[in-house]
Amino acid sequence: MQTIVTRARNIAADRVQAARSDLLKPFDDTSEVNDAKGDLFAALVLALRDFAAEGQFDAMTLKCWGDLVEAYGIAGCGAVSQLNDMGLFTGCEGDVMGTLTMLIARRLTGVHPFLTDFVSVDRESNTGVLWHGGCAPISLANPAHPSICSRTLRAARG
């Protein structure tokens, strides 16, 4: 965690500024993301991408809730969502087995997976509650989004 936080804090300001608007663009509503939080978000995404590229990782996990908030000032959900959308499979809350399962599912099916916990079902209303849904690839919410995920979904649909 400290390595990622240090790397994110050391990303050059001009690089963060250049990436921020593109990294936030896929989100429908960023009205509550001020410049400081947007910079933290962009720096985190860049630091995680750089870290994965240097380590030649196809997947990774982040201890995002609690630990990251305390150490860095923001939760990792948006960054993890963005990375998953880019095809760098990233799990949350340090869930190594869930992240590995995402990577295996992608390689077996070609369909873009995401990690979530299905915590309850209400049979009467035919609804369920998911945790960690914020880590899902952004493009799952918008099939027209030009990402790896939406291209995969369109191809899978034929």
GROMACS .gro file of C-alpha atoms in nm:
model
  158
    1MET     CA    1   0.000   0.000   0.000
    2GLN     CA    2   0.272   0.245   0.095
    3THR     CA    3   0.452   0.181  -0.234
    4ILE     CA    4   0.142   0.273  -0.436
    5VAL     CA    5   0.066   0.577  -0.220
    6THR     CA    6   0.423   0.701  -0.253
    7ARG     CA    7   0.421   0.643  -0.628
    8ALA     CA    8   0.090   0.826  -0.668
    9ARG     CA    9   0.214   1.122  -0.466
   10ASN     CA   10   0.527   1.136  -0.681
   11ILE     CA   11   0.352   1.142  -1.020
   12ALA     CA   12   0.446   1.469  -1.187
   13ALA     CA   13   0.175   1.734  -1.161
   14ASP     CA   14   0.180   1.802  -1.536
   15ARG     CA   15   0.123   1.432  -1.607
   16VAL     CA   16  -0.168   1.424  -1.360
   17GLN     CA   17  -0.321   1.736  -1.517
   18ALA     CA   18  -0.285   1.594  -1.867
   19ALA     CA   19  -0.459   1.268  -1.772
   20ARG     CA   20  -0.727   1.385  -1.528
   21SER     CA   21  -1.003   1.494  -1.766
   22ASP     CA   22  -0.968   1.184  -1.986
   23LEU     CA   23  -0.971   0.953  -1.683
   24LEU     CA   24  -1.280   1.121  -1.536
   25LYS     CA   25  -1.464   1.155  -1.868
   26PRO     CA   26  -1.630   0.811  -1.863
   27PHE     CA   27  -1.806   0.883  -1.532
   28ASP     CA   28  -2.154   1.033  -1.572
   29ASP     CA   29  -2.142   1.256  -1.266
   30THR     CA   30  -1.822   1.403  -1.127
   31SER     CA   31  -1.989   1.706  -0.970
   32GLU     CA   32  -1.860   1.608  -0.625
   33VAL     CA   33  -1.503   1.556  -0.748
   34ASN     CA   34  -1.311   1.876  -0.684
   35ASP     CA   35  -0.974   1.944  -0.846
   36ALA     CA   36  -0.778   1.805  -0.549
   37LYS     CA   37  -0.975   1.477  -0.547
   38GLY     CA   38  -0.956   1.457  -0.927
   39ASP     CA   39  -0.580   1.490  -0.905
   40LEU     CA   40  -0.561   1.218  -0.639
   41PHE     CA   41  -0.775   0.992  -0.858
   42ALA     CA   42  -0.569   1.051  -1.173
   43ALA     CA   43  -0.240   1.006  -0.989
   44LEU     CA   44  -0.364   0.680  -0.837
   45VAL     CA   45  -0.470   0.539  -1.174
   46LEU     CA   46  -0.138   0.641  -1.330
   47ALA     CA   47   0.064   0.498  -1.040
   48LEU     CA   48  -0.121   0.166  -1.054
   49ARG     CA   49  -0.086   0.144  -1.433
   50ASP     CA   50   0.285   0.221  -1.411
   51PHE     CA   51   0.332  -0.031  -1.130
   52ALA     CA   52   0.153  -0.303  -1.330
   53ALA     CA   53   0.348  -0.223  -1.647
   54GLU     CA   54   0.682  -0.235  -1.467
   55GLY     CA   55   0.593  -0.564  -1.299
   56GLN     CA   56   0.434  -0.700  -1.617
   57PHE     CA   57   0.116  -0.780  -1.423
   58ASP     CA   58  -0.203  -0.889  -1.598
   59ALA     CA   59  -0.397  -0.850  -1.273
   60MET     CA   60  -0.353  -0.704  -0.928
   61THR     CA   61  -0.552  -0.622  -0.618
   62LEU     CA   62  -0.569  -0.316  -0.400
   63LYS     CA   63  -0.652  -0.296  -0.031
   64CYS     CA   64  -0.874  -0.004  -0.114
   65TRP     CA   65  -1.138   0.044   0.152
   66GLY     CA   66  -1.014   0.176   0.478
   67ASP     CA   67  -0.642   0.138   0.422
   68LEU     CA   68  -0.621   0.345   0.104
   69VAL     CA   69  -0.861   0.606   0.236
   70GLU     CA   70  -0.650   0.653   0.547
   71ALA     CA   71  -0.317   0.649   0.366
   72TYR     CA   72  -0.409   0.850   0.056
   73GLY     CA   73  -0.736   1.035   0.108
   74ILE     CA   74  -0.967   0.865  -0.141
   75ALA     CA   75  -1.122   0.522  -0.188
   76GLY     CA   76  -0.995   0.315  -0.477
   77CYS     CA   77  -1.330   0.221  -0.634
   78GLY     CA   78  -1.313   0.465  -0.926
   79ALA     CA   79  -0.951   0.382  -0.999
   80VAL     CA   80  -1.018   0.008  -0.987
   81SER     CA   81  -1.322   0.055  -1.212
   82GLN     CA   82  -1.114   0.253  -1.460
   83LEU     CA   83  -0.834  -0.006  -1.459
   84ASN     CA   84  -1.080  -0.292  -1.509
   85ASP     CA   85  -1.227  -0.101  -1.802
   86MET     CA   86  -0.878  -0.068  -1.950
   87GLY     CA   87  -0.829  -0.444  -1.928
   88LEU     CA   88  -0.597  -0.441  -1.627
   89PHE     CA   89  -0.796  -0.670  -1.400
   90THR     CA   90  -0.789  -0.520  -1.054
   91GLY     CA   91  -0.971  -0.650  -0.751
   92CYS     CA   92  -1.060  -0.459  -0.441
   93GLU     CA   93  -1.008  -0.515  -0.071
   94GLY     CA   94  -0.700  -0.725  -0.132
   95ASP     CA   95  -0.910  -1.009  -0.275
   96VAL     CA   96  -0.639  -1.210  -0.450
   97MET     CA   97  -0.858  -1.514  -0.519
   98GLY     CA   98  -1.141  -1.301  -0.662
   99THR     CA   99  -0.895  -1.114  -0.882
  100LEU     CA  100  -0.740  -1.437  -1.005
  101THR     CA  101  -1.090  -1.565  -1.081
  102MET     CA  102  -1.156  -1.252  -1.290
  103LEU     CA  103  -0.841  -1.313  -1.491
  104ILE     CA  104  -0.927  -1.679  -1.547
  105ALA     CA  105  -1.286  -1.593  -1.644
  106ARG     CA  106  -1.167  -1.340  -1.899
  107ARG     CA  107  -0.921  -1.582  -2.053
  108LEU     CA  108  -1.174  -1.867  -2.067
  109THR     CA  109  -1.472  -1.672  -2.196
  110GLY     CA  110  -1.342  -1.356  -2.361
  111VAL     CA  111  -1.610  -1.166  -2.169
  112HIS     CA  112  -1.502  -0.883  -1.942
  113PRO     CA  113  -1.561  -0.986  -1.576
  114PHE     CA  114  -1.585  -0.789  -1.256
  115LEU     CA  115  -1.553  -0.873  -0.890
  116THR     CA  116  -1.848  -0.832  -0.654
  117ASP     CA  117  -1.998  -0.989  -0.345
  118PHE     CA  118  -2.365  -1.090  -0.372
  119VAL     CA  119  -2.470  -1.037  -0.010
  120SER     CA  120  -2.847  -1.074  -0.004
  121VAL     CA  121  -3.151  -1.159  -0.214
  122ASP     CA  122  -3.511  -1.042  -0.170
  123ARG     CA  123  -3.717  -1.302  -0.353
  124GLU     CA  124  -4.039  -1.102  -0.328
  125SER     CA  125  -3.899  -0.799  -0.508
  126ASN     CA  126  -3.662  -1.005  -0.725
  127THR     CA  127  -3.369  -0.786  -0.619
  128GLY     CA  128  -3.030  -0.839  -0.468
  129VAL     CA  129  -2.762  -0.640  -0.294
  130LEU     CA  130  -2.406  -0.636  -0.427
  131TRP     CA  131  -2.097  -0.503  -0.254
  132HIS     CA  132  -1.797  -0.375  -0.446
  133GLY     CA  133  -2.006  -0.290  -0.752
  134GLY     CA  134  -1.811   0.035  -0.778
  135CYS     CA  135  -1.518  -0.166  -0.907
  136ALA     CA  136  -1.707  -0.287  -1.213
  137PRO     CA  137  -1.577  -0.163  -1.546
  138ILE     CA  138  -1.741   0.168  -1.631
  139SER     CA  139  -1.848   0.044  -1.971
  140LEU     CA  140  -2.079  -0.219  -1.822
  141ALA     CA  141  -2.313   0.074  -1.750
  142ASN     CA  142  -2.293   0.202  -2.107
  143PRO     CA  143  -2.258  -0.048  -2.393
  144ALA     CA  144  -2.179   0.237  -2.634
  145HIS     CA  145  -1.871   0.336  -2.430
  146PRO     CA  146  -1.561   0.284  -2.649
  147SER     CA  147  -1.370   0.058  -2.413
  148ILE     CA  148  -1.228  -0.290  -2.414
  149CYS     CA  149  -1.529  -0.404  -2.217
  150SER     CA  150  -1.800  -0.273  -2.449
  151ARG     CA  151  -1.611  -0.402  -2.755
  152THR     CA  152  -1.597  -0.742  -2.587
  153LEU     CA  153  -1.968  -0.735  -2.500
  154ARG     CA  154  -2.064  -0.634  -2.855
  155ALA     CA  155  -1.846  -0.914  -2.997
  156ALA     CA  156  -1.993  -1.169  -2.754
  157ARG     CA  157  -2.347  -1.069  -2.856
  158GLY     CA  158  -2.259  -1.142  -3.217
   0.00000   0.00000   0.00000
